[in-house]
Short mmCIF file of N, CA, C and O in Angstrom, two decimals:
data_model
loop_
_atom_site.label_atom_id
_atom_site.label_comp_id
_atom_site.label_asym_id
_atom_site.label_seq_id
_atom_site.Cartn_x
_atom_site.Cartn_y
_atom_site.Cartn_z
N UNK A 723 109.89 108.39 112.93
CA UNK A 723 110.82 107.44 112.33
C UNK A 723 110.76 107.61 110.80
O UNK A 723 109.63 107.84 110.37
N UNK A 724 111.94 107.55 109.73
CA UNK A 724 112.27 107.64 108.73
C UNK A 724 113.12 106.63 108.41
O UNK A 724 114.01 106.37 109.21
N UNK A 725 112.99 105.75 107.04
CA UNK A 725 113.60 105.83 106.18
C UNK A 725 113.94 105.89 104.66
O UNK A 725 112.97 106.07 103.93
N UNK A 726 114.86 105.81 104.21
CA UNK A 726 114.99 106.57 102.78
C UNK A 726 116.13 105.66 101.91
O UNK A 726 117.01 105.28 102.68
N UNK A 727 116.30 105.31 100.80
CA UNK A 727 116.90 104.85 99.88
C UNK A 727 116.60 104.61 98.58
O UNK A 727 115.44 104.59 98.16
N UNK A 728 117.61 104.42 97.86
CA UNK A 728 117.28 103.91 96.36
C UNK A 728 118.44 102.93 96.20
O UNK A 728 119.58 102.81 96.65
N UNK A 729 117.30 102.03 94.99
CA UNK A 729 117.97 100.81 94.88
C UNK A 729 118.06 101.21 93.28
O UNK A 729 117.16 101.58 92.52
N UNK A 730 119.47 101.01 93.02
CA UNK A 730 119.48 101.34 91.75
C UNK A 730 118.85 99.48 91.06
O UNK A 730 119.00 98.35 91.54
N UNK A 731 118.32 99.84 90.09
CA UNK A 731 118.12 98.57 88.91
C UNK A 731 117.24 99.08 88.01
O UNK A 731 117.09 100.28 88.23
N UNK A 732 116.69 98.75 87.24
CA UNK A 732 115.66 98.54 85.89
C UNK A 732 113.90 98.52 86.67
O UNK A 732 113.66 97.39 87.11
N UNK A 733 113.27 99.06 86.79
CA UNK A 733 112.33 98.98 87.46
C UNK A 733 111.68 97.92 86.64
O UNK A 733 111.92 97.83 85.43
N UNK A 734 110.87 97.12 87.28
CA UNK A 734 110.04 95.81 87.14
C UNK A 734 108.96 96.56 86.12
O UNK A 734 108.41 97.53 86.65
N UNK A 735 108.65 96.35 85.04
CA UNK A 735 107.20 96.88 84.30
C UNK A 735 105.70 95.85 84.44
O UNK A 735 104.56 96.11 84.05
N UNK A 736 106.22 94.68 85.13
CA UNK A 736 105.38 93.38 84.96
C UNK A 736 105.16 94.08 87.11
O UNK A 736 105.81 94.48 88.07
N UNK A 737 103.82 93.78 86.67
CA UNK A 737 102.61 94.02 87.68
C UNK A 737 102.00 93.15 88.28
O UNK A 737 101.49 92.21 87.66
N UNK A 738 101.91 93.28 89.81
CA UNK A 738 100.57 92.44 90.41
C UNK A 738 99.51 92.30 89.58
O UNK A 738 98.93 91.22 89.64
N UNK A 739 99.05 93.24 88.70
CA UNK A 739 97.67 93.04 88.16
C UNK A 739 98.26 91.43 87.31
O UNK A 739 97.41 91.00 86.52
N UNK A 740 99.13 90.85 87.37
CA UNK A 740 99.19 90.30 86.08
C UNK A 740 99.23 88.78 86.27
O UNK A 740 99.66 87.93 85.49
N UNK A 741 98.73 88.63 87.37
CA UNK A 741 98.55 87.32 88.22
C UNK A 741 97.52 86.10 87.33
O UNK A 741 96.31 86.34 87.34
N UNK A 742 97.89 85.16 86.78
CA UNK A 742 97.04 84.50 86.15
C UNK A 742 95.99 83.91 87.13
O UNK A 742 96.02 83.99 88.36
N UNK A 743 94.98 83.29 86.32
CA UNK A 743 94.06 82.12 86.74
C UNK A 743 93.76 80.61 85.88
O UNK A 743 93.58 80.39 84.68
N UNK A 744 93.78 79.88 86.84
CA UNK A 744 93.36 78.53 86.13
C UNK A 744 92.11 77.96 86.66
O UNK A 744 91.80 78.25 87.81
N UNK A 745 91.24 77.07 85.85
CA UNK A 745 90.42 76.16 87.11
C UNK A 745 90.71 74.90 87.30
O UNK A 745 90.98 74.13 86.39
N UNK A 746 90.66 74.58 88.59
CA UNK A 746 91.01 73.43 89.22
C UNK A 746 89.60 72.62 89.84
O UNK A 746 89.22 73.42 90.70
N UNK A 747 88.88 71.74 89.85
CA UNK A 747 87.91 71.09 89.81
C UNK A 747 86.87 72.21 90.15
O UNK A 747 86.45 72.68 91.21
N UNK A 748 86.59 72.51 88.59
CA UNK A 748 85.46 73.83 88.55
C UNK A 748 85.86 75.08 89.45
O UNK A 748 85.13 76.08 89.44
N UNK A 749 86.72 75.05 90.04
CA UNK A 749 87.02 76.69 91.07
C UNK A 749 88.30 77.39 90.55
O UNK A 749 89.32 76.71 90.56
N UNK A 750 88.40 78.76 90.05
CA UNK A 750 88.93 79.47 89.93
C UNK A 750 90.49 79.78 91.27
O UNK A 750 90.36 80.29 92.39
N UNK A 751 91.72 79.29 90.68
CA UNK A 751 92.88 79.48 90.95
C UNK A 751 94.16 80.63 90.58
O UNK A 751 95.07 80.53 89.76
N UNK A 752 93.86 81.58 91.40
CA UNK A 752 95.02 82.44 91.24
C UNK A 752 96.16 82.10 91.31
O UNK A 752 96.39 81.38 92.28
N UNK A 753 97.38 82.43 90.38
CA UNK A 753 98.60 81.89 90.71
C UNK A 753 99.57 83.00 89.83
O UNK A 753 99.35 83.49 88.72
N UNK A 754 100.52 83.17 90.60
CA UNK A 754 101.80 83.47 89.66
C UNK A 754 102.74 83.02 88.92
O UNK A 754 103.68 82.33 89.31
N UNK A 755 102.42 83.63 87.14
CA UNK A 755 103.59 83.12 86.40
C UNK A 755 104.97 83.37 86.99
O UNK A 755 105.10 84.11 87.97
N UNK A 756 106.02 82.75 86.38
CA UNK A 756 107.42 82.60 86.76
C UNK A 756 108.05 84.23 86.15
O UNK A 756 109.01 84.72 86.74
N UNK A 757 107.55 84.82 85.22
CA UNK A 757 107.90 86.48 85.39
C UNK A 757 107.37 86.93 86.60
O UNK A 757 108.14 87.46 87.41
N UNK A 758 106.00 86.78 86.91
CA UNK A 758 105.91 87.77 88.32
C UNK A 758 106.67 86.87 89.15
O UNK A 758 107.73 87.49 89.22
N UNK A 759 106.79 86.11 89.64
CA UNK A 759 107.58 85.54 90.54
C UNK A 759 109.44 86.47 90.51
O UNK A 759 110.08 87.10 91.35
N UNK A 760 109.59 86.16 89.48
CA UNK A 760 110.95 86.85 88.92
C UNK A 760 111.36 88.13 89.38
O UNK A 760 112.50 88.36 89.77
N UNK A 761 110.14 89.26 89.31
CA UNK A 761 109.86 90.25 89.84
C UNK A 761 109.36 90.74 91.16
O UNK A 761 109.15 91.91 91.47
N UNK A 762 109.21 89.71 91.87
CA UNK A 762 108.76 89.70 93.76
C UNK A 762 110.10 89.29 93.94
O UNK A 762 110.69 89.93 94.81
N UNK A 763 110.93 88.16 93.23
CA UNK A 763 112.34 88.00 94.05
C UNK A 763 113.20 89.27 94.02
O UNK A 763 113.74 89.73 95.03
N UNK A 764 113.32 89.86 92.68
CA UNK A 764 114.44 91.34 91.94
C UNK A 764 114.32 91.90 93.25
O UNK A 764 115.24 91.93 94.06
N UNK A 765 112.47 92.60 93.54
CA UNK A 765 112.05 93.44 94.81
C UNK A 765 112.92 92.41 96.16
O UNK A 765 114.11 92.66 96.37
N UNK A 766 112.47 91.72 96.68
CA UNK A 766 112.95 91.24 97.52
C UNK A 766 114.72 91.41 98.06
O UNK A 766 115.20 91.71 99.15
N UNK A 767 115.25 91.11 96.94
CA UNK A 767 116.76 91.02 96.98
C UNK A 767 117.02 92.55 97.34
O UNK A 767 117.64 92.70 98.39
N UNK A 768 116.62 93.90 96.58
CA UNK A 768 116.78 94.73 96.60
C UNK A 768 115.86 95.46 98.02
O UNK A 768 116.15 96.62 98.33
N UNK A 769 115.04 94.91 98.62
CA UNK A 769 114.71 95.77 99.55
C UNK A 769 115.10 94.94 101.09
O UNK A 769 115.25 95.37 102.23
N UNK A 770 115.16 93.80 100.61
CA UNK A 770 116.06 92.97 102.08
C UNK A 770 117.38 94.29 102.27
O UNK A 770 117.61 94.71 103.40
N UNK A 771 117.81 94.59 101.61
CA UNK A 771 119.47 95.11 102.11
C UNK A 771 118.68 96.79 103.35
O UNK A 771 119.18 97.24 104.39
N UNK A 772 117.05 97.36 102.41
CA UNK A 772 117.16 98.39 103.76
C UNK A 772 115.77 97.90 104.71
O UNK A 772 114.78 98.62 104.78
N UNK A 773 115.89 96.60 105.40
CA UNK A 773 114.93 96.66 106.04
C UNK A 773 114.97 97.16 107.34
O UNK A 773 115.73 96.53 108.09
N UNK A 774 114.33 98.20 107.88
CA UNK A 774 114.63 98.53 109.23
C UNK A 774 114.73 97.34 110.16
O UNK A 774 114.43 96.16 110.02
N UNK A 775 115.50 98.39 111.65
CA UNK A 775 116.02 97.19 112.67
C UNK A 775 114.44 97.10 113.51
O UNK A 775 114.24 96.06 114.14
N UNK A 776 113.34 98.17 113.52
CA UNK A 776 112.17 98.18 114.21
C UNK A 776 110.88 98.19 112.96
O UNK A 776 110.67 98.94 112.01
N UNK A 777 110.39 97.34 113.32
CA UNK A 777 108.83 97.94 112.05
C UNK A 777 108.45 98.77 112.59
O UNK A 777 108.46 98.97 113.81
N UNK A 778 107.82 99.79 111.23
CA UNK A 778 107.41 101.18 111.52
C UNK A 778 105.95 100.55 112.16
O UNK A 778 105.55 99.42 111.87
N UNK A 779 105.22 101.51 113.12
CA UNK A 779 103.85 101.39 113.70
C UNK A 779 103.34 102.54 113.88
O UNK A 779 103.94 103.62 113.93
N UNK A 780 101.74 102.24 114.02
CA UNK A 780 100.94 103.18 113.29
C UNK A 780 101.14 103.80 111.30
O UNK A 780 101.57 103.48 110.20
N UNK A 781 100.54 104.71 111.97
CA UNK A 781 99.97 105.45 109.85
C UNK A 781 101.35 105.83 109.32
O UNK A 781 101.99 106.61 110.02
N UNK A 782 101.86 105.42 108.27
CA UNK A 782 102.99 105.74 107.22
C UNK A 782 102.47 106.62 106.22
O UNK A 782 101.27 106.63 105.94
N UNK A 783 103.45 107.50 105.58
CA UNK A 783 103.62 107.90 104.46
C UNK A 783 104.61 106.85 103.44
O UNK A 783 105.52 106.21 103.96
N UNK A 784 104.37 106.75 102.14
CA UNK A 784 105.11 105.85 101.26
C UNK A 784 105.53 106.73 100.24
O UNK A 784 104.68 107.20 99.48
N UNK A 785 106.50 106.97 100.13
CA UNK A 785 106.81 108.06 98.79
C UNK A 785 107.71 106.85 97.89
O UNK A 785 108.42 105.95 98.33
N UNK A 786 107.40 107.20 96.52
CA UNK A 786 108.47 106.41 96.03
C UNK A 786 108.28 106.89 94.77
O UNK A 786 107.24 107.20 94.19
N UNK A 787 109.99 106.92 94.24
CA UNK A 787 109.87 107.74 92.71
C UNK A 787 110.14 106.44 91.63
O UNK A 787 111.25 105.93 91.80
N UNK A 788 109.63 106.05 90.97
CA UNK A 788 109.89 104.79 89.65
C UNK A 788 110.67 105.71 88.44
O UNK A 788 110.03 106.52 87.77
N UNK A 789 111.90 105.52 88.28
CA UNK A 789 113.13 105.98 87.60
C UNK A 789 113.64 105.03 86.50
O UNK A 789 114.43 104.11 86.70
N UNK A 790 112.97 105.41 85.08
CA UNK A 790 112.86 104.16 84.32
C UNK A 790 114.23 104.44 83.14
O UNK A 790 114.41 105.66 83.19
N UNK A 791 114.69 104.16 82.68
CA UNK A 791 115.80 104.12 82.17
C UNK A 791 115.29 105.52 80.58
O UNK A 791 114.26 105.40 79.91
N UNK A 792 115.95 106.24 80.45
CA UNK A 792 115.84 107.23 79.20
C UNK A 792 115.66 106.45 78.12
O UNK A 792 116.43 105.54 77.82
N UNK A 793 114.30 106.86 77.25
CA UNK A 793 114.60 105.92 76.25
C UNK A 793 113.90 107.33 74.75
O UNK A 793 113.50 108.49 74.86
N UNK A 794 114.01 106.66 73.87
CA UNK A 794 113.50 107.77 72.55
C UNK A 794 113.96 109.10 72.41
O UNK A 794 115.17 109.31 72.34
N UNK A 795 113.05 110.16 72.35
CA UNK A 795 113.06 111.52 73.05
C UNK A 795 112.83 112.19 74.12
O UNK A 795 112.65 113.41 74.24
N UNK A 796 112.85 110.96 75.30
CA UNK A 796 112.45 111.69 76.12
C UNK A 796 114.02 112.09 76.80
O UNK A 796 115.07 111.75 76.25
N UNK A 797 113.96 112.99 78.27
CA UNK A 797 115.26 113.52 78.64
C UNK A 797 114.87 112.83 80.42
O UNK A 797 113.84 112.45 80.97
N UNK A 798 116.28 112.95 80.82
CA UNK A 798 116.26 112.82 82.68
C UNK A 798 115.11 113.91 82.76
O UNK A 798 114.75 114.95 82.20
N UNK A 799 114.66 112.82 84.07
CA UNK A 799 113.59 113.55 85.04
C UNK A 799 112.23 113.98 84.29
O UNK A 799 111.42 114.66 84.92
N UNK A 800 111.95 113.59 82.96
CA UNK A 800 110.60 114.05 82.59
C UNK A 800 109.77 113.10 83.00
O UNK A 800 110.23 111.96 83.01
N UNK A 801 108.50 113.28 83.39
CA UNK A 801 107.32 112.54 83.52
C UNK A 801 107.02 111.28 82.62
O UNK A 801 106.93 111.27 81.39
N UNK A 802 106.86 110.16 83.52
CA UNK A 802 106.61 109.21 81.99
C UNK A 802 104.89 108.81 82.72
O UNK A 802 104.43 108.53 83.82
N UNK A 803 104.37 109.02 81.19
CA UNK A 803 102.81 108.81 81.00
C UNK A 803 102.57 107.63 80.42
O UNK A 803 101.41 107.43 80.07
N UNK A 804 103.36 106.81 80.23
CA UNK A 804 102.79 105.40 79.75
C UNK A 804 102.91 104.11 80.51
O UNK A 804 103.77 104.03 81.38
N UNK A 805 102.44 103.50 80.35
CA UNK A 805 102.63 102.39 81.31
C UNK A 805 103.60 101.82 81.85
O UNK A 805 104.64 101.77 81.19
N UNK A 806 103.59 101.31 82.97
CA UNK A 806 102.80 100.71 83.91
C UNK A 806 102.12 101.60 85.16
O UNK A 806 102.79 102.29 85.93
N UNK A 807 100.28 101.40 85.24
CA UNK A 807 100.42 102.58 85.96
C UNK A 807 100.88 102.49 87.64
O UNK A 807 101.10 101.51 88.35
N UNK A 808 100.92 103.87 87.93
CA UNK A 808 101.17 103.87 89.40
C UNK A 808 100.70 102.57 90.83
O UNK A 808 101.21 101.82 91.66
N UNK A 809 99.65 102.94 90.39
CA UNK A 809 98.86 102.29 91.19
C UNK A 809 99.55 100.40 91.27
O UNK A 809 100.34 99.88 92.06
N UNK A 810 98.86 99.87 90.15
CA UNK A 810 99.66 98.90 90.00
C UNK A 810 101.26 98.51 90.31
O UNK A 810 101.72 97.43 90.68
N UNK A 811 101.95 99.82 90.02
CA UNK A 811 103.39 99.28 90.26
C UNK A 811 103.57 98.78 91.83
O UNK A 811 104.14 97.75 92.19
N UNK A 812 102.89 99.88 92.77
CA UNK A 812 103.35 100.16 94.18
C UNK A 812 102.56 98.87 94.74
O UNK A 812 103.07 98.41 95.76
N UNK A 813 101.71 98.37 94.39
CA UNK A 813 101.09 96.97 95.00
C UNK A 813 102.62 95.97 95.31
O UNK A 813 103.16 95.59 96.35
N UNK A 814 102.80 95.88 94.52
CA UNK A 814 103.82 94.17 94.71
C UNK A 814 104.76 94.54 95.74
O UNK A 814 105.20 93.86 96.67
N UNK A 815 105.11 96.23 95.28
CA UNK A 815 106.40 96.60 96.21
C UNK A 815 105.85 96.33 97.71
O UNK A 815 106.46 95.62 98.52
N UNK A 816 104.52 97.04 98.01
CA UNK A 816 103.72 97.26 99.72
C UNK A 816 103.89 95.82 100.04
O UNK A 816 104.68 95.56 100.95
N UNK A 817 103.24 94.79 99.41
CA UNK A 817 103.37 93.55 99.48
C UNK A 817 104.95 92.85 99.92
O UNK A 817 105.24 92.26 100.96
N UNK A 818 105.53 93.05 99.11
CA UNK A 818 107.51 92.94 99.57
C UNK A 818 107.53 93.44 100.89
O UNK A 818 107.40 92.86 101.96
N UNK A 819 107.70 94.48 100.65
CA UNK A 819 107.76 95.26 102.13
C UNK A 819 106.86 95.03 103.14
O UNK A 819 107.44 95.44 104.15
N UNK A 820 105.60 94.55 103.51
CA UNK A 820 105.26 93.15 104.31
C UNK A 820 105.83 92.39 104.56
O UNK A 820 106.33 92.27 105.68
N UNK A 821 105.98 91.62 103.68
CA UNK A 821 106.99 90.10 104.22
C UNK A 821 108.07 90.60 104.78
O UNK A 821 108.50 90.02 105.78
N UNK A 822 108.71 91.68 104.31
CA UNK A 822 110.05 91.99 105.04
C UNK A 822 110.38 92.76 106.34
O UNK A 822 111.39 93.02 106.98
N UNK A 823 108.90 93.04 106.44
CA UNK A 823 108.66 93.61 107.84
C UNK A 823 108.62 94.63 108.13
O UNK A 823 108.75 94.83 109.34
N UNK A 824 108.44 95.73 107.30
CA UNK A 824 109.03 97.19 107.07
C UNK A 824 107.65 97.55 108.18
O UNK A 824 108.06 98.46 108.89
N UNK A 825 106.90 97.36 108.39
CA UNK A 825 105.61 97.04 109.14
C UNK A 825 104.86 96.16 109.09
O UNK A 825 104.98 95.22 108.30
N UNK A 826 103.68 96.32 110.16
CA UNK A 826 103.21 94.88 110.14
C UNK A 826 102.12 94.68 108.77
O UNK A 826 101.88 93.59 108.24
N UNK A 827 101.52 96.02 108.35
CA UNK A 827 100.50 95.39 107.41
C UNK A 827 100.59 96.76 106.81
O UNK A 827 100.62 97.82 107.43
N UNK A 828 100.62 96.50 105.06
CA UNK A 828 100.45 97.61 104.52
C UNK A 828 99.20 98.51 104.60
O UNK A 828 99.13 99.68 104.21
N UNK A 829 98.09 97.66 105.23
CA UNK A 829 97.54 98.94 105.49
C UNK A 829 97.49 100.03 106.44
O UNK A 829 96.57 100.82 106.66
N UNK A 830 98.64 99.96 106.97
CA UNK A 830 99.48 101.24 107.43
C UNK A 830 99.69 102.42 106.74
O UNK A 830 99.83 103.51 107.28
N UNK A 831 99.72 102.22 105.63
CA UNK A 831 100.44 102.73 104.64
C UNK A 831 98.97 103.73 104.24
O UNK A 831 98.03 103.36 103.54
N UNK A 832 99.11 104.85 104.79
CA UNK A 832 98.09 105.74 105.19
C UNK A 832 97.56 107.08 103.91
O UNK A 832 96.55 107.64 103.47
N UNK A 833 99.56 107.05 103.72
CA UNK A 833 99.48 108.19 102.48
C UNK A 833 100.45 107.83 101.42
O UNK A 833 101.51 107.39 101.85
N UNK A 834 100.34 107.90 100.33
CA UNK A 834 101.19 107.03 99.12
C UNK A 834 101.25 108.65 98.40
O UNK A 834 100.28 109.39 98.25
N UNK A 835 102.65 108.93 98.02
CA UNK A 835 103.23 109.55 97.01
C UNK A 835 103.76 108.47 95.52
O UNK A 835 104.76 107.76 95.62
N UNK A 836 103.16 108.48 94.59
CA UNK A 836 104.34 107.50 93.63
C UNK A 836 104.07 108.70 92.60
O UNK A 836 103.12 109.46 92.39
N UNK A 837 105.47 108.47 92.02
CA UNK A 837 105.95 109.30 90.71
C UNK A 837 106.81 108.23 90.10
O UNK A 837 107.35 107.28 90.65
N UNK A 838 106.81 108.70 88.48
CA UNK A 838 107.41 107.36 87.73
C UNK A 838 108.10 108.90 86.62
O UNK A 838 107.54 109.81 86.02
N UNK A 839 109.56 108.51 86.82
CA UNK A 839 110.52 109.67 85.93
C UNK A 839 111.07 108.66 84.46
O UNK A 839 110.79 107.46 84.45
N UNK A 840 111.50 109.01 83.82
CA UNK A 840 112.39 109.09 82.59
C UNK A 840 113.66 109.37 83.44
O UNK A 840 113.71 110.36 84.16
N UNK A 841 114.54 108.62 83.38
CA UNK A 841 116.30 109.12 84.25
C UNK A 841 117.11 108.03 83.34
O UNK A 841 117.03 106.98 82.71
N UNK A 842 118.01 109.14 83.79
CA UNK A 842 119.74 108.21 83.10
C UNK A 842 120.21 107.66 84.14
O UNK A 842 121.32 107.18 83.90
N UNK A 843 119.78 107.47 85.51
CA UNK A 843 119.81 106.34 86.69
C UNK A 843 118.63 106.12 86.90
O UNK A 843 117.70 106.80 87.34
N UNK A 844 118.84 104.45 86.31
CA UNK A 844 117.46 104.02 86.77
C UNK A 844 117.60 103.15 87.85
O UNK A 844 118.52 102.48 88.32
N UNK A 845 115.87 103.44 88.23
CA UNK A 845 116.21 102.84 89.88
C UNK A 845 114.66 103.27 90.54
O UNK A 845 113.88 103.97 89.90
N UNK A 846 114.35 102.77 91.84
CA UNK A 846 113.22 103.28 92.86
C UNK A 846 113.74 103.91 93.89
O UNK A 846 114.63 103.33 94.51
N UNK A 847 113.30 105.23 94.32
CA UNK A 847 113.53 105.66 95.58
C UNK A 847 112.54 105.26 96.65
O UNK A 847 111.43 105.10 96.15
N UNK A 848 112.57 105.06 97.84
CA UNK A 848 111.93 104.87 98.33
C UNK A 848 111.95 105.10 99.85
O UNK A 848 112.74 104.65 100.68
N UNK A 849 110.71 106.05 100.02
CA UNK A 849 111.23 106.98 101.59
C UNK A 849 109.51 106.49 102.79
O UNK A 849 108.32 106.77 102.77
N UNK A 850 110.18 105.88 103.40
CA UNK A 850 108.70 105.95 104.40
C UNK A 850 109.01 106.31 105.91
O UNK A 850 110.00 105.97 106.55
N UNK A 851 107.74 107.23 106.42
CA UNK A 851 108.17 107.58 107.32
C UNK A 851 106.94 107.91 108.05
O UNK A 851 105.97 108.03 107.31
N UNK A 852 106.71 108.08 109.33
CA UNK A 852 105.95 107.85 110.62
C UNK A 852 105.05 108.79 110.21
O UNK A 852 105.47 109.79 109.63
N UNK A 853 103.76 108.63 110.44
CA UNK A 853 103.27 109.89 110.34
C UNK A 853 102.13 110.39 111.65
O UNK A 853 101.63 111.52 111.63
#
């Protein structure tokens, strides 16, 4: 089983890592500001439209390219080395794609490809498929 798309938009630069804390009678409270929130709905809206009609089961591959809008000197398709890193980006998305059912638990998600481009379409591709 396969599938594959891109959602064109502005890729999110604001990260799971970026989850505040408060304390609440002496115990430490994780919570999300209203930017990350902002950025689980963007994902949401944009990956509700390809949720498969079956969740994938068993081990996945996750490929996904982060296509950030051209900016300075750089050109389409060059490598971007600055932040936000990989790792971090693809959390919130695996997470989205949970709730939406793409499978039952990202830790399915067996083998992760992420690449993050410089493009004059910006946008995420995003291909998962059975493995």
């Amino acid at each position: 089983m396969v599938t594959d798309f891109f959602m064109a938009m502005i890729p999110p630069t604001m990260t799971h890592q970026e989850k505040q804390v408060r304390v609440v009678n002496g115990k430490p409270v994780f919570y999300e500001p209203q930017e990350l929130k902002a950025v689980r709905e963007k994902l949401r809206a944009h990956l509700g439209r390809h949720v498969p009609e079956e969740k994938f089961t068993g081990p996945v591959r996750l490929t996904t390219w982060w296509c950030f809008p051209v900016t300075g000197n750089h050109c389409n398709g060059e490598y971007k080395i600055s932040r936000p890193d990989t790792d971090n980006m693809v959390k919130m998305l695996k997470d989205v794609m949970t709730e939406l059912h793409f499978w039952k638990d990202d830790a399915q998600v067996a083998s992760e490809v992420i690449e993050k481009y410089w493009a004059e379409l910006p946008g995420i591709y995003v291909r998962v498929e059975s493995l």
